[in-house]
Amino acid sequence: MEFGEMNSGDAPSGRREFFKKGAQLAAGLAVSSSLPELLSGATQEPPHPQASTDFHREFPKGFCWGAATAAHQVEGNNVNSDLWLVEHLGQTMFPEPSGDACDHYHLYEQDIDMLAGFGLNAYRFSIEWARIEPEKGYFSRAELQHYRRMLEACHKRNLTPLVTYSHFTNPRWFAMDGGWENADSPALFANYCEKATRALGDLAAYATTFNEPNIGQLLHWASIGGDEGPGGSLAEKLDAAHDAVRQQVDAPHFSAFLFADAAKTRHNMLIAHEKGKAAIKSVRSNLPVGLTLAMADDQPAGTGGNVEKKRADVYGPWLKLARKDDYIGVQTYTRSIVGAKDLPPPAGAELTQMGYEFYPESLEHTIRYASKETGVPVIVTENGVATPDDKKRIEFIQRAVQGVGRCLAEGIDVRGYIHWSLMDNFEWIFGYMPKFGLVAVDRETQKRTPKPSATFLGDIAKKNAI
Ligand code: BGC
């Protein structure tokens, strides 16, 4: 079998089940069914507000309507990154390597053109530290120039570019030196932020230091006391995979963000955000800077439940930091019912390809929470659904965007809705199976085929109303 050919149908059922469970955990959903007492107290499922056809709302002038990607997931051949290395070792958690991905590295111009053609007015993408600084202290002018061309391609089409400096992957040398567990990591990151901003900052509209730096906490929380079958919780499996990598590459300190011990990395990442932001501002003081958070819509199981405890742990320090930022990026895919830990989706709930509950209203709930906690403008930097059925994507978008409309009506300062994702891409430890894209990609030919949902979202953008 060639790389990239594998799909969910090829995966042995044990592994398929394993990744499904992993997906639920990644979303903050517990997969254990060994908590009957908690389950019986679970929140009664509120009726889902269906998409209302008579809902009408104009969005504020200048509202960003866009789609997002991340370098490692779409560019292809991110060979100097930590995850490329991990993907090519045995005993890791990747069912398939990222490979050529969507070859966005070469096809960015046509992809950006396509995005603009739908009627969208914003593109969120990440620049890849592993390309820009492939060896410690060596910055590649050619790679910086590549990202400059991407930014210029956005401007040529009047698109607002939102630039993420770190979206999960890091340079291999950085991971070998301990990644975010290394006390020098904030200074190393700030140096990269400064160099990248010197080369690109004048063309960026928004800068994001980190994409979802709290994903590890979400994972960890979901696994507390977990009984996830052979091999333990997802967090334990990640640990085991990390140990295997350390042995195989003979790098005792190797630490890749997605596999790292979240408790050990958070401290340095909090500092790195502040230092990175200061570095960006030192070059362009008026460039809005923030971070994005992985957020579940946490709902209490019955009257008990650890929602507040979970929130304090998973989002607390980041939301506190974000109060001093220019905006907060909200990224929501589903809700979690929280008991002593996260519970499985309610019986009979409709599930997505990731095993998440199909629950578009989670977005408005997290927007309200993030806005209340931070007091800064909110940008929905990711929201979407993994489904092979594009009609469900359209329903998801409609209901989610109506929720954004309700938040605006309440006076919440929401600046944009950026859909995840522009195209079907490499979904980390789930490979290419989940379909999050507005556009399908044939990875043999790299042919793009827009789905009806692309036109649906584009039409909302063109009207700036729903
Ligand atoms: C990440 C993306 C990912 C998406 C869908 C977010 O956690 O930022 O990289 O593809 O969710 O799972």
mmCIF file of C-alpha atoms and ligand atoms in Angstrom, residues 70 73 124 167-168 211-212 215 292 294 331 333 354 356 382 420 425-428 430 436, ligand 1:
data_model
loop_
_atom_site.group_PDB
_atom_site.id
_atom_site.type_symbol
_atom_site.label_atom_id
_atom_site.label_comp_id
_atom_site.label_asym_id
_atom_site.label_seq_id
_atom_site.Cartn_x
_atom_site.Cartn_y
_atom_site.Cartn_z
ATOM 1 C CA ALA A 70 -2.038 24.487 9.435
ATOM 2 C CA GLN A 73 -1.461 19.316 7.837
ATOM 3 C CA ARG A 124 -5.873 31.617 8.609
ATOM 4 C CA HIS A 167 0.618 25.056 15.214
ATOM 5 C CA PHE A 168 1.714 21.874 17.028
ATOM 6 C CA ASN A 211 -2.507 27.186 18.378
ATOM 7 C CA GLU A 212 -4.203 25.366 21.250
ATOM 8 C CA ILE A 215 -4.678 20.661 24.146
ATOM 9 C CA THR A 292 -6.114 30.257 20.324
ATOM 10 C CA ALA A 294 -8.965 24.221 22.375
ATOM 11 C CA GLN A 331 -11.728 26.738 18.735
ATOM 12 C CA TYR A 333 -15.892 21.235 17.952
ATOM 13 C CA MET A 354 -14.067 11.886 15.233
ATOM 14 C CA TYR A 356 -17.589 13.738 18.855
ATOM 15 C CA GLU A 382 -11.569 27.144 14.237
ATOM 16 C CA TRP A 420 -11.813 24.393 9.993
ATOM 17 C CA ASN A 425 -6.111 17.226 5.298
ATOM 18 C CA PHE A 426 -3.768 15.355 7.649
ATOM 19 C CA GLU A 427 -5.627 14.992 10.928
ATOM 20 C CA TRP A 428 -2.609 14.181 13.145
ATOM 21 C CA PHE A 430 -6.020 10.044 12.810
ATOM 22 C CA PHE A 436 -13.096 18.356 7.802
HETATM 23 C C1 BGC B 1 -6.445 21.690 15.677
HETATM 24 C C2 BGC B 1 -6.390 21.283 14.217
HETATM 25 C C3 BGC B 1 -7.187 19.998 14.025
HETATM 26 C C4 BGC B 1 -8.624 20.297 14.377
HETATM 27 C C5 BGC B 1 -9.597 19.160 14.137
HETATM 28 C C6 BGC B 1 -7.771 21.475 16.329
HETATM 29 O O1 BGC B 1 -7.547 20.852 17.554
HETATM 30 O O2 BGC B 1 -5.994 22.997 15.823
HETATM 31 O O3 BGC B 1 -5.055 21.144 13.864
HETATM 32 O O4 BGC B 1 -7.060 19.491 12.747
HETATM 33 O O5 BGC B 1 -8.699 20.638 15.735
HETATM 34 O O6 BGC B 1 -9.404 18.099 14.998
#
